[in-house]
PDB file of C-alpha atoms and ligand atoms in Angstrom:
ATOM      1  CA  MET A   1       3.410 -19.255 -20.372  1.00 85.00           C
ATOM      2  CA  THR A   2       2.702 -17.596 -17.095  1.00 97.00           C
ATOM      3  CA  THR A   3       3.629 -13.925 -16.785  1.00 98.00           C
ATOM      4  CA  VAL A   4       5.342 -13.095 -13.533  1.00 98.00           C
ATOM      5  CA  ILE A   5       4.853  -9.371 -12.827  1.00 98.00           C
ATOM      6  CA  ASP A   6       8.115  -7.576 -11.968  1.00 98.00           C
ATOM      7  CA  GLY A   7       6.910  -5.160  -9.243  1.00 98.00           C
ATOM      8  CA  LYS A   8      10.357  -3.716  -8.802  1.00 98.00           C
ATOM      9  CA  ARG A   9      10.455  -2.645 -12.440  1.00 98.00           C
ATOM     10  CA  VAL A  10       7.003  -1.063 -12.342  1.00 98.00           C
ATOM     11  CA  ALA A  11       7.779   0.578  -9.013  1.00 98.00           C
ATOM     12  CA  ALA A  12      11.021   2.022 -10.532  1.00 98.00           C
ATOM     13  CA  SER A  13       8.960   3.578 -13.432  1.00 98.00           C
ATOM     14  CA  VAL A  14       6.681   5.246 -10.745  1.00 98.00           C
ATOM     15  CA  ILE A  15       9.682   6.516  -8.810  1.00 98.00           C
ATOM     16  CA  ASP A  16      11.246   7.934 -11.997  1.00 98.00           C
ATOM     17  CA  ALA A  17       8.013   9.863 -12.672  1.00 98.00           C
ATOM     18  CA  VAL A  18       7.970  11.101  -9.003  1.00 98.00           C
ATOM     19  CA  LYS A  19      11.581  12.331  -9.319  1.00 98.00           C
ATOM     20  CA  THR A  20      10.789  14.234 -12.536  1.00 98.00           C
ATOM     21  CA  ALA A  21       7.649  15.812 -11.087  1.00 98.00           C
ATOM     22  CA  THR A  22       9.427  16.683  -7.819  1.00 98.00           C
ATOM     23  CA  ALA A  23      12.305  18.426  -9.569  1.00 98.00           C
ATOM     24  CA  ALA A  24       9.873  20.339 -11.887  1.00 98.00           C
ATOM     25  CA  LEU A  25       7.732  21.450  -8.894  1.00 98.00           C
ATOM     26  CA  GLU A  26      10.749  22.778  -7.059  1.00 98.00           C
ATOM     27  CA  ARG A  27      12.070  24.567 -10.201  1.00 98.00           C
ATOM     28  CA  ASP A  28       8.692  26.124 -11.058  1.00 98.00           C
ATOM     29  CA  THR A  29       7.349  27.066  -7.627  1.00 98.00           C
ATOM     30  CA  GLY A  30      10.295  26.785  -5.125  1.00 98.00           C
ATOM     31  CA  THR A  31       8.244  24.073  -3.267  1.00 98.00           C
ATOM     32  CA  LYS A  32      10.390  21.317  -1.837  1.00 98.00           C
ATOM     33  CA  THR A  33       8.210  18.250  -1.361  1.00 98.00           C
ATOM     34  CA  GLY A  34       8.178  17.245   2.369  1.00 98.00           C
ATOM     35  CA  LEU A  35       7.296  13.829   3.890  1.00 98.00           C
ATOM     36  CA  ALA A  36       7.207  13.112   7.617  1.00 98.00           C
ATOM     37  CA  VAL A  37       7.228   9.474   8.720  1.00 98.00           C
ATOM     38  CA  VAL A  38       6.398   8.759  12.318  1.00 98.00           C
ATOM     39  CA  ILE A  39       7.312   5.431  14.070  1.00 98.00           C
ATOM     40  CA  VAL A  40       6.506   4.582  17.683  1.00 98.00           C
ATOM     41  CA  GLY A  41       8.204   1.636  19.440  1.00 98.00           C
ATOM     42  CA  ASP A  42      10.665  -1.110  18.566  1.00 96.00           C
ATOM     43  CA  ASP A  43       8.904  -3.460  16.125  1.00 95.00           C
ATOM     44  CA  PRO A  44      11.814  -4.592  13.870  1.00 93.00           C
ATOM     45  CA  ALA A  45       9.643  -5.150  10.768  1.00 91.00           C
ATOM     46  CA  SER A  46       8.138  -1.700  11.094  1.00 95.00           C
ATOM     47  CA  HIS A  47      11.629  -0.138  11.518  1.00 96.00           C
ATOM     48  CA  THR A  48      12.764  -1.835   8.317  1.00 94.00           C
ATOM     49  CA  TYR A  49       9.748  -0.553   6.367  1.00 94.00           C
ATOM     50  CA  VAL A  50      10.108   3.010   7.704  1.00 96.00           C
ATOM     51  CA  SER A  51      13.830   3.110   6.911  1.00 96.00           C
ATOM     52  CA  SER A  52      12.994   2.083   3.349  1.00 95.00           C
ATOM     53  CA  LYS A  53      10.348   4.787   3.111  1.00 96.00           C
ATOM     54  CA  SER A  54      12.698   7.513   4.486  1.00 96.00           C
ATOM     55  CA  ARG A  55      15.489   6.410   2.158  1.00 96.00           C
ATOM     56  CA  MET A  56      13.232   6.370  -0.914  1.00 98.00           C
ATOM     57  CA  ALA A  57      11.861   9.811  -0.012  1.00 98.00           C
ATOM     58  CA  LYS A  58      15.416  11.223  -0.091  1.00 98.00           C
ATOM     59  CA  GLU A  59      16.116   9.516  -3.363  1.00 98.00           C
ATOM     60  CA  CYS A  60      12.997  11.255  -4.834  1.00 98.00           C
ATOM     61  CA  GLY A  61      14.468  14.633  -3.802  1.00 98.00           C
ATOM     62  CA  PHE A  62      12.037  15.115  -0.936  1.00 98.00           C
ATOM     63  CA  ASN A  63      12.682  16.758   2.345  1.00 98.00           C
ATOM     64  CA  SER A  64      12.420  13.511   4.332  1.00 97.00           C
ATOM     65  CA  ILE A  65      11.810  13.773   8.108  1.00 97.00           C
ATOM     66  CA  GLN A  66      11.640  10.692  10.351  1.00 97.00           C
ATOM     67  CA  HIS A  67      10.267  10.965  13.919  1.00 98.00           C
ATOM     68  CA  THR A  68      11.264   7.909  15.941  1.00 98.00           C
ATOM     69  CA  LEU A  69       9.461   7.864  19.271  1.00 98.00           C
ATOM     70  CA  PRO A  70       9.865   5.463  22.232  1.00 98.00           C
ATOM     71  CA  ALA A  71       7.303   2.655  22.964  1.00 98.00           C
ATOM     72  CA  GLU A  72       6.164   4.576  26.079  1.00 98.00           C
ATOM     73  CA  THR A  73       5.040   7.619  24.053  1.00 98.00           C
ATOM     74  CA  THR A  74       1.591   8.769  25.330  1.00 98.00           C
ATOM     75  CA  GLN A  75      -1.497   9.492  23.180  1.00 98.00           C
ATOM     76  CA  ASP A  76      -1.126  13.191  23.983  1.00 98.00           C
ATOM     77  CA  GLU A  77       2.534  13.357  22.907  1.00 98.00           C
ATOM     78  CA  LEU A  78       1.814  11.574  19.619  1.00 98.00           C
ATOM     79  CA  ALA A  79      -1.298  13.750  19.063  1.00 98.00           C
ATOM     80  CA  ARG A  80       0.776  16.918  19.620  1.00 98.00           C
ATOM     81  CA  LEU A  81       3.428  15.766  17.080  1.00 98.00           C
ATOM     82  CA  VAL A  82       0.718  15.062  14.442  1.00 98.00           C
ATOM     83  CA  ALA A  83      -0.860  18.503  15.184  1.00 98.00           C
ATOM     84  CA  SER A  84       2.494  20.240  14.655  1.00 98.00           C
ATOM     85  CA  LEU A  85       3.114  18.345  11.384  1.00 98.00           C
ATOM     86  CA  ASN A  86      -0.485  19.287  10.248  1.00 98.00           C
ATOM     87  CA  GLU A  87       0.529  22.975  10.767  1.00 98.00           C
ATOM     88  CA  ASP A  88       3.945  22.748   9.192  1.00 98.00           C
ATOM     89  CA  ALA A  89       3.838  24.216   5.654  1.00 98.00           C
ATOM     90  CA  ALA A  90       7.062  22.408   4.671  1.00 98.00           C
ATOM     91  CA  ILE A  91       5.396  19.007   5.257  1.00 98.00           C
ATOM     92  CA  HIS A  92       3.047  17.788   2.533  1.00 98.00           C
ATOM     93  CA  GLY A  93       2.633  14.150   3.547  1.00 98.00           C
ATOM     94  CA  ILE A  94       2.377  12.544   7.017  1.00 98.00           C
ATOM     95  CA  LEU A  95       2.548   8.782   7.564  1.00 98.00           C
ATOM     96  CA  VAL A  96       2.198   7.228  11.055  1.00 98.00           C
ATOM     97  CA  GLN A  97       3.519   3.645  10.737  1.00 97.00           C
ATOM     98  CA  LEU A  98       1.052   0.981  11.880  1.00 96.00           C
ATOM     99  CA  PRO A  99       0.643  -0.957  14.046  1.00 95.00           C
ATOM    100  CA  LEU A 100       1.085   1.463  16.980  1.00 98.00           C
ATOM    101  CA  PRO A 101       1.797   0.079  20.494  1.00 98.00           C
ATOM    102  CA  LYS A 102      -1.342  -1.331  22.053  1.00 97.00           C
ATOM    103  CA  HIS A 103      -1.848   1.430  24.684  1.00 98.00           C
ATOM    104  CA  LEU A 104      -2.340   3.990  21.871  1.00 98.00           C
ATOM    105  CA  ASN A 105      -5.599   4.618  20.084  1.00 98.00           C
ATOM    106  CA  ALA A 106      -4.378   4.362  16.449  1.00 98.00           C
ATOM    107  CA  GLU A 107      -7.707   5.285  14.924  1.00 98.00           C
ATOM    108  CA  ALA A 108      -7.846   8.670  16.735  1.00 98.00           C
ATOM    109  CA  ILE A 109      -4.278   9.423  15.533  1.00 98.00           C
ATOM    110  CA  ILE A 110      -5.040   8.467  11.958  1.00 98.00           C
ATOM    111  CA  GLN A 111      -8.192  10.562  11.883  1.00 98.00           C
ATOM    112  CA  SER A 112      -6.339  13.589  13.246  1.00 98.00           C
ATOM    113  CA  ILE A 113      -4.029  13.693  10.233  1.00 98.00           C
ATOM    114  CA  ARG A 114      -5.172  16.453   7.866  1.00 98.00           C
ATOM    115  CA  PRO A 115      -6.863  14.782   4.867  1.00 98.00           C
ATOM    116  CA  ASP A 116      -4.757  16.685   2.352  1.00 98.00           C
ATOM    117  CA  LYS A 117      -1.563  15.417   4.073  1.00 98.00           C
ATOM    118  CA  ASP A 118      -2.909  11.833   4.690  1.00 98.00           C
ATOM    119  CA  VAL A 119      -0.635  10.038   2.200  1.00 98.00           C
ATOM    120  CA  ASP A 120      -1.841   6.670   3.628  1.00 96.00           C
ATOM    121  CA  GLY A 121      -5.384   7.472   2.453  1.00 97.00           C
ATOM    122  CA  LEU A 122      -6.830   6.322   5.786  1.00 97.00           C
ATOM    123  CA  ASN A 123      -8.627   9.478   6.927  1.00 97.00           C
ATOM    124  CA  VAL A 124     -12.459   9.058   6.570  1.00 98.00           C
ATOM    125  CA  VAL A 125     -12.464  11.978   4.083  1.00 98.00           C
ATOM    126  CA  ASN A 126     -10.114  10.109   1.721  1.00 98.00           C
ATOM    127  CA  ALA A 127     -11.754   6.745   2.329  1.00 98.00           C
ATOM    128  CA  GLY A 128     -15.207   8.364   1.727  1.00 98.00           C
ATOM    129  CA  LYS A 129     -14.057  10.031  -1.535  1.00 98.00           C
ATOM    130  CA  LEU A 130     -12.799   6.647  -2.814  1.00 98.00           C
ATOM    131  CA  ALA A 131     -16.083   4.988  -1.741  1.00 97.00           C
ATOM    132  CA  THR A 132     -18.137   7.608  -3.571  1.00 97.00           C
ATOM    133  CA  GLY A 133     -16.102   7.366  -6.750  1.00 96.00           C
ATOM    134  CA  ASP A 134     -14.012  10.529  -6.430  1.00 97.00           C
ATOM    135  CA  LEU A 135     -10.553   9.309  -7.429  1.00 96.00           C
ATOM    136  CA  ASP A 136      -9.283  12.708  -8.342  1.00 95.00           C
ATOM    137  CA  THR A 137      -9.313  14.997  -5.235  1.00 97.00           C
ATOM    138  CA  GLY A 138      -8.447  12.620  -2.365  1.00 98.00           C
ATOM    139  CA  LEU A 139      -5.477  10.316  -1.631  1.00 98.00           C
ATOM    140  CA  ILE A 140      -5.730   6.553  -2.076  1.00 98.00           C
ATOM    141  CA  SER A 141      -4.118   4.024   0.257  1.00 97.00           C
ATOM    142  CA  CYS A 142      -0.713   3.068  -1.063  1.00 98.00           C
ATOM    143  CA  THR A 143      -0.864  -0.743  -1.260  1.00 98.00           C
ATOM    144  CA  PRO A 144      -4.270  -1.007  -3.038  1.00 98.00           C
ATOM    145  CA  ALA A 145      -3.189   1.910  -5.349  1.00 98.00           C
ATOM    146  CA  GLY A 146      -0.020  -0.076  -6.171  1.00 98.00           C
ATOM    147  CA  ALA A 147      -1.820  -3.357  -6.623  1.00 98.00           C
ATOM    148  CA  MET A 148      -4.361  -1.619  -8.891  1.00 98.00           C
ATOM    149  CA  LEU A 149      -1.610  -0.057 -10.946  1.00 98.00           C
ATOM    150  CA  LEU A 150      -0.333  -3.652 -11.618  1.00 98.00           C
ATOM    151  CA  VAL A 151      -3.799  -4.796 -12.545  1.00 98.00           C
ATOM    152  CA  ARG A 152      -4.132  -1.775 -14.937  1.00 98.00           C
ATOM    153  CA  ARG A 153      -0.829  -2.618 -16.573  1.00 96.00           C
ATOM    154  CA  MET A 154      -2.135  -6.139 -17.377  1.00 96.00           C
ATOM    155  CA  HIS A 155      -5.784  -5.487 -18.227  1.00 98.00           C
ATOM    156  CA  GLY A 156      -6.001  -1.720 -19.044  1.00 98.00           C
ATOM    157  CA  GLU A 157      -8.332   0.825 -17.428  1.00 98.00           C
ATOM    158  CA  ASP A 158     -11.585  -0.992 -18.072  1.00 98.00           C
ATOM    159  CA  LEU A 159     -12.344  -4.268 -16.325  1.00 98.00           C
ATOM    160  CA  SER A 160     -15.888  -4.609 -17.684  1.00 98.00           C
ATOM    161  CA  GLY A 161     -17.077  -8.231 -17.774  1.00 98.00           C
ATOM    162  CA  LEU A 162     -14.322  -9.417 -15.474  1.00 98.00           C
ATOM    163  CA  THR A 163     -14.940 -10.829 -11.961  1.00 98.00           C
ATOM    164  CA  ALA A 164     -12.599  -9.927  -9.142  1.00 99.00           C
ATOM    165  CA  VAL A 165     -12.336 -11.500  -5.698  1.00 99.00           C
ATOM    166  CA  VAL A 166     -10.494  -9.707  -2.922  1.00 98.00           C
ATOM    167  CA  ILE A 167      -9.708 -11.964   0.072  1.00 98.00           C
ATOM    168  CA  GLY A 168      -9.445  -9.599   3.101  1.00 98.00           C
ATOM    169  CA  ARG A 169     -11.581  -6.700   4.265  1.00 97.00           C
ATOM    170  CA  SER A 170      -9.183  -4.326   6.143  1.00 96.00           C
ATOM    171  CA  ASN A 171      -9.484  -0.596   5.945  1.00 94.00           C
ATOM    172  CA  LEU A 172      -5.832  -0.473   4.882  1.00 93.00           C
ATOM    173  CA  PHE A 173      -6.186  -2.820   1.963  1.00 97.00           C
ATOM    174  CA  GLY A 174      -9.277  -4.986   1.284  1.00 98.00           C
ATOM    175  CA  LYS A 175     -11.924  -2.275   1.327  1.00 98.00           C
ATOM    176  CA  PRO A 176     -10.117   0.256  -0.774  1.00 98.00           C
ATOM    177  CA  MET A 177      -8.953  -2.427  -3.210  1.00 98.00           C
ATOM    178  CA  ALA A 178     -12.530  -3.584  -3.812  1.00 98.00           C
ATOM    179  CA  GLN A 179     -13.546   0.042  -4.378  1.00 98.00           C
ATOM    180  CA  LEU A 180     -10.864   0.564  -6.971  1.00 98.00           C
ATOM    181  CA  LEU A 181     -11.844  -2.576  -8.800  1.00 98.00           C
ATOM    182  CA  ILE A 182     -15.510  -1.559  -8.770  1.00 98.00           C
ATOM    183  CA  HIS A 183     -14.561   1.859 -10.096  1.00 98.00           C
ATOM    184  CA  ALA A 184     -12.802   0.100 -13.061  1.00 98.00           C
ATOM    185  CA  ASN A 185     -16.119  -1.817 -13.766  1.00 98.00           C
ATOM    186  CA  ALA A 186     -15.104  -5.212 -12.402  1.00 98.00           C
ATOM    187  CA  THR A 187     -17.721  -7.368 -10.663  1.00 98.00           C
ATOM    188  CA  VAL A 188     -16.300  -7.595  -7.227  1.00 98.00           C
ATOM    189  CA  THR A 189     -16.660  -9.961  -4.257  1.00 98.00           C
ATOM    190  CA  THR A 190     -14.982  -9.201  -0.944  1.00 98.00           C
ATOM    191  CA  ALA A 191     -14.230 -12.492   0.835  1.00 98.00           C
ATOM    192  CA  HIS A 192     -12.781 -13.009   4.256  1.00 97.00           C
ATOM    193  CA  SER A 193     -12.257 -15.458   7.084  1.00 93.00           C
ATOM    194  CA  ARG A 194     -16.017 -15.975   7.622  1.00 96.00           C
ATOM    195  CA  THR A 195     -16.742 -16.637   3.920  1.00 98.00           C
ATOM    196  CA  LYS A 196     -18.241 -20.081   3.322  1.00 98.00           C
ATOM    197  CA  ASP A 197     -16.166 -22.197   0.871  1.00 98.00           C
ATOM    198  CA  LEU A 198     -13.520 -19.648   0.207  1.00 98.00           C
ATOM    199  CA  ALA A 199     -11.764 -21.840  -2.276  1.00 98.00           C
ATOM    200  CA  ALA A 200     -14.887 -22.063  -4.478  1.00 98.00           C
ATOM    201  CA  VAL A 201     -15.432 -18.305  -4.309  1.00 98.00           C
ATOM    202  CA  ALA A 202     -11.745 -17.594  -5.202  1.00 98.00           C
ATOM    203  CA  ARG A 203     -12.039 -20.032  -8.139  1.00 98.00           C
ATOM    204  CA  GLY A 204     -14.690 -17.756  -9.651  1.00 98.00           C
ATOM    205  CA  ALA A 205     -12.183 -14.888 -10.028  1.00 98.00           C
ATOM    206  CA  ASP A 206     -10.642 -13.610 -13.198  1.00 98.00           C
ATOM    207  CA  ILE A 207      -8.632 -11.347 -10.939  1.00 99.00           C
ATOM    208  CA  LEU A 208      -7.822 -12.836  -7.534  1.00 99.00           C
ATOM    209  CA  VAL A 209      -6.317 -10.547  -4.862  1.00 98.00           C
ATOM    210  CA  ALA A 210      -5.109 -12.196  -1.684  1.00 98.00           C
ATOM    211  CA  ALA A 211      -4.481 -10.132   1.480  1.00 98.00           C
ATOM    212  CA  VAL A 212      -5.072 -12.467   4.392  1.00 95.00           C
ATOM    213  CA  GLY A 213      -1.734 -12.633   6.200  1.00 95.00           C
ATOM    214  CA  ARG A 214      -1.594 -16.423   6.075  1.00 97.00           C
ATOM    215  CA  PRO A 215       1.500 -17.955   4.401  1.00 98.00           C
ATOM    216  CA  GLU A 216       0.709 -19.749   1.219  1.00 98.00           C
ATOM    217  CA  MET A 217      -2.995 -20.260   2.001  1.00 98.00           C
ATOM    218  CA  VAL A 218      -4.138 -19.829  -1.596  1.00 98.00           C
ATOM    219  CA  LYS A 219      -3.444 -23.101  -3.407  1.00 98.00           C
ATOM    220  CA  ALA A 220      -3.497 -23.950  -7.115  1.00 98.00           C
ATOM    221  CA  ASP A 221      -7.014 -25.428  -6.903  1.00 98.00           C
ATOM    222  CA  TRP A 222      -8.286 -22.003  -5.600  1.00 98.00           C
ATOM    223  CA  ILE A 223      -7.400 -20.408  -8.905  1.00 98.00           C
ATOM    224  CA  LYS A 224      -9.348 -20.254 -12.129  1.00 98.00           C
ATOM    225  CA  PRO A 225      -7.122 -21.323 -15.022  1.00 98.00           C
ATOM    226  CA  GLY A 226      -5.849 -18.264 -16.770  1.00 98.00           C
ATOM    227  CA  ALA A 227      -6.584 -15.895 -13.898  1.00 98.00           C
ATOM    228  CA  THR A 228      -4.509 -12.910 -12.742  1.00 98.00           C
ATOM    229  CA  VAL A 229      -3.330 -13.394  -9.152  1.00 99.00           C
ATOM    230  CA  ILE A 230      -2.203 -10.498  -7.066  1.00 98.00           C
ATOM    231  CA  ASP A 231      -0.473 -11.551  -3.785  1.00 98.00           C
ATOM    232  CA  VAL A 232      -0.416  -8.859  -1.157  1.00 98.00           C
ATOM    233  CA  GLY A 233       0.784 -11.063   1.714  1.00 97.00           C
ATOM    234  CA  ILE A 234       4.241 -10.632   3.276  1.00 95.00           C
ATOM    235  CA  ASN A 235       4.851 -13.493   5.696  1.00 96.00           C
ATOM    236  CA  ARG A 236       8.139 -14.476   7.250  1.00 94.00           C
ATOM    237  CA  ILE A 237       8.418 -18.266   7.768  1.00 96.00           C
ATOM    238  CA  ALA A 238      11.131 -20.619   8.994  1.00 96.00           C
ATOM    239  CA  ALA A 239      13.367 -21.925   6.199  1.00 96.00           C
ATOM    240  CA  PRO A 240      15.396 -24.784   7.727  1.00 95.00           C
ATOM    241  CA  ASP A 241      16.579 -25.714   4.224  1.00 94.00           C
ATOM    242  CA  LYS A 242      18.585 -22.486   4.164  1.00 95.00           C
ATOM    243  CA  GLY A 243      20.196 -23.337   7.544  1.00 95.00           C
ATOM    244  CA  GLU A 244      19.231 -23.374  11.208  1.00 94.00           C
ATOM    245  CA  GLY A 245      17.270 -20.310  12.310  1.00 94.00           C
ATOM    246  CA  LYS A 246      16.944 -18.978   8.777  1.00 96.00           C
ATOM    247  CA  THR A 247      13.734 -17.525   7.427  1.00 96.00           C
ATOM    248  CA  ARG A 248      12.225 -16.576   4.121  1.00 96.00           C
ATOM    249  CA  LEU A 249       9.393 -14.292   2.893  1.00 96.00           C
ATOM    250  CA  VAL A 250       6.379 -15.882   1.295  1.00 98.00           C
ATOM    251  CA  GLY A 251       3.058 -14.457   0.177  1.00 98.00           C
ATOM    252  CA  ASP A 252      -0.498 -15.544   0.864  1.00 98.00           C
ATOM    253  CA  VAL A 253      -0.393 -17.621  -2.371  1.00 98.00           C
ATOM    254  CA  ALA A 254       1.512 -20.887  -2.798  1.00 98.00           C
ATOM    255  CA  PHE A 255       3.466 -19.352  -5.657  1.00 98.00           C
ATOM    256  CA  THR A 256       5.061 -22.362  -7.426  1.00 98.00           C
ATOM    257  CA  GLU A 257       1.849 -24.378  -7.772  1.00 98.00           C
ATOM    258  CA  ALA A 258      -0.321 -21.271  -8.384  1.00 98.00           C
ATOM    259  CA  ALA A 259       1.933 -20.165 -11.217  1.00 98.00           C
ATOM    260  CA  GLU A 260       1.071 -23.446 -13.028  1.00 98.00           C
ATOM    261  CA  VAL A 261      -2.577 -22.378 -13.181  1.00 98.00           C
ATOM    262  CA  ALA A 262      -2.582 -18.559 -13.322  1.00 98.00           C
ATOM    263  CA  ALA A 263      -1.828 -16.616 -16.510  1.00 98.00           C
ATOM    264  CA  VAL A 264      -0.442 -13.712 -14.512  1.00 98.00           C
ATOM    265  CA  ILE A 265       0.947 -13.666 -10.992  1.00 98.00           C
ATOM    266  CA  THR A 266       2.879 -11.402  -8.677  1.00 98.00           C
ATOM    267  CA  PRO A 267       5.842 -12.878  -6.729  1.00 98.00           C
ATOM    268  CA  VAL A 268       6.702 -12.324  -3.100  1.00 98.00           C
ATOM    269  CA  PRO A 269       9.064 -10.640  -2.616  1.00 97.00           C
ATOM    270  CA  GLY A 270       9.281  -8.303  -5.605  1.00 97.00           C
ATOM    271  CA  GLY A 271       5.604  -7.975  -6.548  1.00 98.00           C
ATOM    272  CA  VAL A 272       3.173  -5.696  -4.679  1.00 98.00           C
ATOM    273  CA  GLY A 273       5.706  -4.880  -1.919  1.00 96.00           C
ATOM    274  CA  PRO A 274       7.879  -2.411  -3.949  1.00 97.00           C
ATOM    275  CA  MET A 275       4.666  -0.770  -5.272  1.00 98.00           C
ATOM    276  CA  THR A 276       3.571   0.262  -1.768  1.00 97.00           C
ATOM    277  CA  ILE A 277       6.597   2.510  -1.204  1.00 97.00           C
ATOM    278  CA  ALA A 278       6.415   3.843  -4.783  1.00 98.00           C
ATOM    279  CA  MET A 279       2.773   4.878  -4.315  1.00 98.00           C
ATOM    280  CA  LEU A 280       3.638   6.565  -0.989  1.00 98.00           C
ATOM    281  CA  MET A 281       6.115   8.702  -2.916  1.00 98.00           C
ATOM    282  CA  ALA A 282       3.440   9.248  -5.637  1.00 98.00           C
ATOM    283  CA  ASN A 283       0.865  10.354  -3.034  1.00 98.00           C
ATOM    284  CA  THR A 284       3.334  12.749  -1.389  1.00 98.00           C
ATOM    285  CA  SER A 285       4.165  14.233  -4.790  1.00 98.00           C
ATOM    286  CA  ILE A 286       0.387  14.610  -5.513  1.00 98.00           C
ATOM    287  CA  ALA A 287      -0.181  16.318  -2.106  1.00 98.00           C
ATOM    288  CA  ALA A 288       2.766  18.746  -2.681  1.00 98.00           C
ATOM    289  CA  HIS A 289       1.459  19.719  -6.137  1.00 98.00           C
ATOM    290  CA  ARG A 290      -1.994  20.412  -4.771  1.00 98.00           C
ATOM    291  CA  ALA A 291      -0.501  22.515  -1.937  1.00 98.00           C
ATOM    292  CA  ALA A 292       1.407  24.537  -4.439  1.00 98.00           C
ATOM    293  CA  GLY A 293      -1.705  25.031  -6.605  1.00 98.00           C
ATOM    294  CA  LYS A 294      -0.338  22.954  -9.511  1.00 98.00           C
ATOM    295  CA  PRO A 295      -2.063  20.095 -11.349  1.00 97.00           C
ATOM    296  CA  ALA A 296      -1.094  16.878  -9.657  1.00 97.00           C
ATOM    297  CA  PRO A 297       0.736  14.151 -11.712  1.00 97.00           C
ATOM    298  CA  LYS A 298      -1.202  10.976 -12.506  1.00 95.00           C
ATOM    299  CA  PHE A 299       0.297   7.555 -11.855  1.00 94.00           C
TER     300      PHE A 299
HETATM  301  N1  LIG B 301       1.958  -0.919   8.193  1.00 87.51           N
HETATM  302  C1  LIG B 301       1.884  -1.827   7.236  1.00 87.51           C
HETATM  303  N2  LIG B 301       1.520  -1.263   6.063  1.00 87.51           N
HETATM  304  C2  LIG B 301       1.290   0.028   6.339  1.00 87.51           C
HETATM  305  C3  LIG B 301       0.872   1.094   5.548  1.00 87.51           C
HETATM  306  O1  LIG B 301       0.599   1.066   4.326  1.00 87.51           O
HETATM  307  N3  LIG B 301       0.792   2.319   6.156  1.00 87.51           N
HETATM  308  C4  LIG B 301       1.079   2.472   7.496  1.00 87.51           C
HETATM  309  N4  LIG B 301       0.950   3.700   7.998  1.00 87.51           N
HETATM  310  N5  LIG B 301       1.477   1.432   8.273  1.00 87.51           N
HETATM  311  C5  LIG B 301       1.578   0.296   7.661  1.00 87.51           C
END
């Protein structure tokens, strides 16, 4: 029997722990956890994600601030907003939603976020801590942290002897995911669009993580029988069977056929997706505890 991981249920357990920690922090120190989410421009998918993040922050008991800026915002204006949030003692986490409009230099903005408030884990200080094996004092990018939590729920903390293949090499996901798997003692390959015979490489994986952004690219014959498959893709495709103009969300894995081969698999939607928001709340709670001089909760 294939196990289909219920990401919504695991995410809900993380959110419950965040709510408890947030209430206790406020009771014990008077610190109200603050998260600022910044969005620039009109990308509809980004607005949907940001609304969910702001709503969940409120549900966790945070002071949730959303800055919605027009597409014409200049580099200077955005830099000044980030600088003011860096200085604001009521704000413990800052998230600038990506992608930014093309005329803006996203990397400069991301690197200007104070590392202790960088709840996306994208500042070089946080990326460097993860790369050097310090998982205790930095902040880890939310989607890999969430995907790793699902892996840990299935396989435990120690992946010794297991091979993992991560398809994708982005700073936001592929690289940090590979680091987390290495830290847990897996033998890790990072594959990508230039990898020769990707299917054969993928077939070697006990744990296969797909983050390529191509709908249903990973087929059943890419999967080792009995593998754990973590699908990080969120792709909107046409669904004429649902009616004219209708769409549906699919992952990077052809779920139905892959589920016949894998032992464990995450669905899309309802797998890794809900974990990303949950880990953003977890990171914000960790940042607020550290700012208040309290031991941070572990997730
Ligand atoms: N856009 C898509 N995913 C993410 C994310 O995890 N963080 C930010 N800041 N933007 C995103």
